Amino acid sequence: MQARQHPNRDEGATTLVWIDSEEAIIVRWADRATVDRVRSEVLGRHRVAGSAQDDPAERYEYGGSGDGLERARREQLRRFVDGVAAQVPDEDDVTVVGPGLPRERLERTLRAADRHHNRHRSVRSAAAGRLTQEELVAHVRTLAGEAPARRGIQDPPG
């Protein structure tokens, strides 16, 4: 039995997203890799837990207390994850990697959108530390079923 191809889907197209609260790296493979980086404006936890509470300008901007700062941080993270999800092609299988909460939220956001739009694709998630762009490209090639790029000494001509 032959697998049914989605009509808008590039054969072998897959997307790998590495995400944390500071950045997302979206790597798509469809005959070649394309890489997009999305920087976040999410407040760092150290700012929420520490010095930001002591800065009157930031207390005013983000609601006046540590709780207000944490709410602002959660809202910024939600907007960041939604923006990243919007850049993931609807027709691609997706693997989300990275540490903790941002990875989990992106996976949930993609799955919820797929249910809402009755899309059927694979959305997977795995914990991972920071990866280089080259490592991400190699991983997305593997996910797409492509042979890894060969490096080495070329045979001399002739």
PDB file of N, CA and C in Angstrom, residues 99-150:
ATOM      1  N   PRO A  99      15.081  23.076  25.204  1.00  0.00           N
ATOM      2  CA  PRO A  99      14.841  22.854  26.627  1.00  0.00           C
ATOM      3  C   PRO A  99      13.429  23.282  27.032  1.00  0.00           C
ATOM      4  N   GLY A 100      12.843  22.568  27.926  1.00  0.00           N
ATOM      5  CA  GLY A 100      11.691  22.928  28.718  1.00  0.00           C
ATOM      6  C   GLY A 100      10.465  23.556  28.105  1.00  0.00           C
ATOM      7  N   LEU A 101       9.985  24.575  28.784  1.00  0.00           N
ATOM      8  CA  LEU A 101       8.684  25.166  28.539  1.00  0.00           C
ATOM      9  C   LEU A 101       8.460  25.682  27.118  1.00  0.00           C
ATOM     10  N   PRO A 102       9.358  26.439  26.510  1.00  0.00           N
ATOM     11  CA  PRO A 102       9.082  26.907  25.150  1.00  0.00           C
ATOM     12  C   PRO A 102       8.853  25.757  24.161  1.00  0.00           C
ATOM     13  N   ARG A 103       9.650  24.703  24.269  1.00  0.00           N
ATOM     14  CA  ARG A 103       9.485  23.536  23.391  1.00  0.00           C
ATOM     15  C   ARG A 103       8.113  22.911  23.608  1.00  0.00           C
ATOM     16  N   GLU A 104       7.734  22.709  24.861  1.00  0.00           N
ATOM     17  CA  GLU A 104       6.445  22.107  25.177  1.00  0.00           C
ATOM     18  C   GLU A 104       5.289  22.969  24.679  1.00  0.00           C
ATOM     19  N   ARG A 105       5.393  24.272  24.870  1.00  0.00           N
ATOM     20  CA  ARG A 105       4.327  25.177  24.422  1.00  0.00           C
ATOM     21  C   ARG A 105       4.207  25.184  22.907  1.00  0.00           C
ATOM     22  N   LEU A 106       5.340  25.170  22.196  1.00  0.00           N
ATOM     23  CA  LEU A 106       5.271  25.159  20.735  1.00  0.00           C
ATOM     24  C   LEU A 106       4.629  23.867  20.247  1.00  0.00           C
ATOM     25  N   GLU A 107       5.007  22.748  20.820  1.00  0.00           N
ATOM     26  CA  GLU A 107       4.394  21.471  20.423  1.00  0.00           C
ATOM     27  C   GLU A 107       2.881  21.516  20.646  1.00  0.00           C
ATOM     28  N   ARG A 108       2.446  21.971  21.821  1.00  0.00           N
ATOM     29  CA  ARG A 108       1.003  22.057  22.105  1.00  0.00           C
ATOM     30  C   ARG A 108       0.297  23.008  21.146  1.00  0.00           C
ATOM     31  N   THR A 109       0.929  24.137  20.837  1.00  0.00           N
ATOM     32  CA  THR A 109       0.330  25.119  19.933  1.00  0.00           C
ATOM     33  C   THR A 109       0.147  24.527  18.542  1.00  0.00           C
ATOM     34  N   LEU A 110       1.173  23.825  18.038  1.00  0.00           N
ATOM     35  CA  LEU A 110       1.074  23.214  16.707  1.00  0.00           C
ATOM     36  C   LEU A 110       0.000  22.136  16.679  1.00  0.00           C
ATOM     37  N   ARG A 111      -0.047  21.298  17.707  1.00  0.00           N
ATOM     38  CA  ARG A 111      -1.064  20.229  17.760  1.00  0.00           C
ATOM     39  C   ARG A 111      -2.475  20.820  17.831  1.00  0.00           C
ATOM     40  N   ALA A 112      -2.653  21.865  18.631  1.00  0.00           N
ATOM     41  CA  ALA A 112      -3.972  22.499  18.751  1.00  0.00           C
ATOM     42  C   ALA A 112      -4.406  23.100  17.413  1.00  0.00           C
ATOM     43  N   ALA A 113      -3.493  23.759  16.723  1.00  0.00           N
ATOM     44  CA  ALA A 113      -3.822  24.334  15.408  1.00  0.00           C
ATOM     45  C   ALA A 113      -4.166  23.233  14.412  1.00  0.00           C
ATOM     46  N   ASP A 114      -3.432  22.124  14.461  1.00  0.00           N
ATOM     47  CA  ASP A 114      -3.724  21.002  13.565  1.00  0.00           C
ATOM     48  C   ASP A 114      -5.115  20.435  13.839  1.00  0.00           C
ATOM     49  N   ARG A 115      -5.483  20.274  15.113  1.00  0.00           N
ATOM     50  CA  ARG A 115      -6.827  19.783  15.439  1.00  0.00           C
ATOM     51  C   ARG A 115      -7.881  20.757  14.938  1.00  0.00           C
ATOM     52  N   HIS A 116      -7.654  22.045  15.178  1.00  0.00           N
ATOM     53  CA  HIS A 116      -8.616  23.074  14.786  1.00  0.00           C
ATOM     54  C   HIS A 116      -8.828  23.091  13.265  1.00  0.00           C
ATOM     55  N   HIS A 117      -7.768  22.895  12.499  1.00  0.00           N
ATOM     56  CA  HIS A 117      -7.839  22.947  11.034  1.00  0.00           C
ATOM     57  C   HIS A 117      -7.948  21.559  10.401  1.00  0.00           C
ATOM     58  N   ASN A 118      -8.134  20.535  11.239  1.00  0.00           N
ATOM     59  CA  ASN A 118      -8.259  19.148  10.772  1.00  0.00           C
ATOM     60  C   ASN A 118      -7.080  18.726   9.888  1.00  0.00           C
ATOM     61  N   ARG A 119      -5.875  19.110  10.316  1.00  0.00           N
ATOM     62  CA  ARG A 119      -4.653  18.711   9.603  1.00  0.00           C
ATOM     63  C   ARG A 119      -4.115  17.436  10.221  1.00  0.00           C
ATOM     64  N   HIS A 120      -3.525  16.619   9.362  1.00  0.00           N
ATOM     65  CA  HIS A 120      -2.930  15.367   9.825  1.00  0.00           C
ATOM     66  C   HIS A 120      -1.467  15.359   9.424  1.00  0.00           C
ATOM     67  N   ARG A 121      -0.617  15.584  10.390  1.00  0.00           N
ATOM     68  CA  ARG A 121       0.826  15.531  10.178  1.00  0.00           C
ATOM     69  C   ARG A 121       1.463  15.080  11.481  1.00  0.00           C
ATOM     70  N   SER A 122       2.693  14.706  11.394  1.00  0.00           N
ATOM     71  CA  SER A 122       3.427  14.290  12.570  1.00  0.00           C
ATOM     72  C   SER A 122       4.013  15.523  13.257  1.00  0.00           C
ATOM     73  N   VAL A 123       3.762  15.655  14.554  1.00  0.00           N
ATOM     74  CA  VAL A 123       4.378  16.693  15.376  1.00  0.00           C
ATOM     75  C   VAL A 123       5.010  15.975  16.552  1.00  0.00           C
ATOM     76  N   ARG A 124       6.344  16.026  16.607  1.00  0.00           N
ATOM     77  CA  ARG A 124       7.091  15.353  17.676  1.00  0.00           C
ATOM     78  C   ARG A 124       7.886  16.390  18.453  1.00  0.00           C
ATOM     79  N   SER A 125       8.320  15.972  19.636  1.00  0.00           N
ATOM     80  CA  SER A 125       9.091  16.868  20.495  1.00  0.00           C
ATOM     81  C   SER A 125      10.123  16.055  21.256  1.00  0.00           C
ATOM     82  N   ALA A 126      11.289  16.660  21.467  1.00  0.00           N
ATOM     83  CA  ALA A 126      12.339  16.005  22.241  1.00  0.00           C
ATOM     84  C   ALA A 126      13.182  17.067  22.934  1.00  0.00           C
ATOM     85  N   ALA A 127      13.555  16.781  24.158  1.00  0.00           N
ATOM     86  CA  ALA A 127      14.429  17.680  24.900  1.00  0.00           C
ATOM     87  C   ALA A 127      15.809  17.680  24.257  1.00  0.00           C
ATOM     88  N   ALA A 128      16.421  18.849  24.181  1.00  0.00           N
ATOM     89  CA  ALA A 128      17.771  18.966  23.616  1.00  0.00           C
ATOM     90  C   ALA A 128      18.406  20.254  24.109  1.00  0.00           C
ATOM     91  N   GLY A 129      19.709  20.201  24.295  1.00  0.00           N
ATOM     92  CA  GLY A 129      20.465  21.408  24.605  1.00  0.00           C
ATOM     93  C   GLY A 129      20.686  22.217  23.342  1.00  0.00           C
ATOM     94  N   ARG A 130      21.457  23.270  23.464  1.00  0.00           N
ATOM     95  CA  ARG A 130      21.731  24.124  22.306  1.00  0.00           C
ATOM     96  C   ARG A 130      22.450  23.313  21.243  1.00  0.00           C
ATOM     97  N   LEU A 131      22.010  23.469  19.985  1.00  0.00           N
ATOM     98  CA  LEU A 131      22.619  22.803  18.839  1.00  0.00           C
ATOM     99  C   LEU A 131      23.080  23.856  17.843  1.00  0.00           C
ATOM    100  N   THR A 132      24.156  23.556  17.130  1.00  0.00           N
ATOM    101  CA  THR A 132      24.638  24.486  16.111  1.00  0.00           C
ATOM    102  C   THR A 132      23.735  24.402  14.885  1.00  0.00           C
ATOM    103  N   GLN A 133      23.816  25.390  14.040  1.00  0.00           N
ATOM    104  CA  GLN A 133      23.044  25.387  12.805  1.00  0.00           C
ATOM    105  C   GLN A 133      23.399  24.166  11.955  1.00  0.00           C
ATOM    106  N   GLU A 134      24.683  23.810  11.895  1.00  0.00           N
ATOM    107  CA  GLU A 134      25.115  22.648  11.119  1.00  0.00           C
ATOM    108  C   GLU A 134      24.511  21.362  11.680  1.00  0.00           C
ATOM    109  N   GLU A 135      24.460  21.245  13.013  1.00  0.00           N
ATOM    110  CA  GLU A 135      23.853  20.063  13.627  1.00  0.00           C
ATOM    111  C   GLU A 135      22.355  19.990  13.329  1.00  0.00           C
ATOM    112  N   LEU A 136      21.691  21.138  13.349  1.00  0.00           N
ATOM    113  CA  LEU A 136      20.264  21.167  13.052  1.00  0.00           C
ATOM    114  C   LEU A 136      19.993  20.782  11.596  1.00  0.00           C
ATOM    115  N   VAL A 137      20.803  21.295  10.668  1.00  0.00           N
ATOM    116  CA  VAL A 137      20.634  20.950   9.253  1.00  0.00           C
ATOM    117  C   VAL A 137      20.862  19.457   9.049  1.00  0.00           C
ATOM    118  N   ALA A 138      21.895  18.898   9.666  1.00  0.00           N
ATOM    119  CA  ALA A 138      22.159  17.463   9.539  1.00  0.00           C
ATOM    120  C   ALA A 138      20.992  16.654  10.105  1.00  0.00           C
ATOM    121  N   HIS A 139      20.447  17.101  11.215  1.00  0.00           N
ATOM    122  CA  HIS A 139      19.333  16.379  11.838  1.00  0.00           C
ATOM    123  C   HIS A 139      18.078  16.440  10.968  1.00  0.00           C
ATOM    124  N   VAL A 140      17.766  17.599  10.389  1.00  0.00           N
ATOM    125  CA  VAL A 140      16.560  17.706   9.559  1.00  0.00           C
ATOM    126  C   VAL A 140      16.711  16.883   8.286  1.00  0.00           C
ATOM    127  N   ARG A 141      17.933  16.796   7.759  1.00  0.00           N
ATOM    128  CA  ARG A 141      18.177  15.922   6.584  1.00  0.00           C
ATOM    129  C   ARG A 141      17.851  14.478   6.930  1.00  0.00           C
ATOM    130  N   THR A 142      18.308  14.045   8.093  1.00  0.00           N
ATOM    131  CA  THR A 142      18.043  12.681   8.541  1.00  0.00           C
ATOM    132  C   THR A 142      16.547  12.461   8.721  1.00  0.00           C
ATOM    133  N   LEU A 143      15.857  13.416   9.344  1.00  0.00           N
ATOM    134  CA  LEU A 143      14.409  13.300   9.534  1.00  0.00           C
ATOM    135  C   LEU A 143      13.674  13.200   8.199  1.00  0.00           C
ATOM    136  N   ALA A 144      14.193  13.886   7.181  1.00  0.00           N
ATOM    137  CA  ALA A 144      13.567  13.877   5.853  1.00  0.00           C
ATOM    138  C   ALA A 144      13.954  12.641   5.047  1.00  0.00           C
ATOM    139  N   GLY A 145      14.854  11.814   5.605  1.00  0.00           N
ATOM    140  CA  GLY A 145      15.251  10.598   4.905  1.00  0.00           C
ATOM    141  C   GLY A 145      16.316  10.810   3.851  1.00  0.00           C
ATOM    142  N   GLU A 146      17.015  11.921   3.938  1.00  0.00           N
ATOM    143  CA  GLU A 146      18.093  12.222   2.991  1.00  0.00           C
ATOM    144  C   GLU A 146      19.413  11.702   3.529  1.00  0.00           C
ATOM    145  N   ALA A 147      20.280  11.288   2.613  1.00  0.00           N
ATOM    146  CA  ALA A 147      21.626  10.873   3.009  1.00  0.00           C
ATOM    147  C   ALA A 147      22.382  12.101   3.500  1.00  0.00           C
ATOM    148  N   PRO A 148      23.207  11.954   4.521  1.00  0.00           N
ATOM    149  CA  PRO A 148      23.978  13.104   4.996  1.00  0.00           C
ATOM    150  C   PRO A 148      24.947  13.572   3.927  1.00  0.00           C
ATOM    151  N   ALA A 149      25.231  14.855   3.952  1.00  0.00           N
ATOM    152  CA  ALA A 149      26.193  15.416   3.010  1.00  0.00           C
ATOM    153  C   ALA A 149      27.545  14.762   3.246  1.00  0.00           C
ATOM    154  N   ARG A 150      28.218  14.399   2.184  1.00  0.00           N
ATOM    155  CA  ARG A 150      29.514  13.736   2.319  1.00  0.00           C
ATOM    156  C   ARG A 150      30.616  14.773   2.294  1.00  0.00           C
TER     157      ARG A 150
END
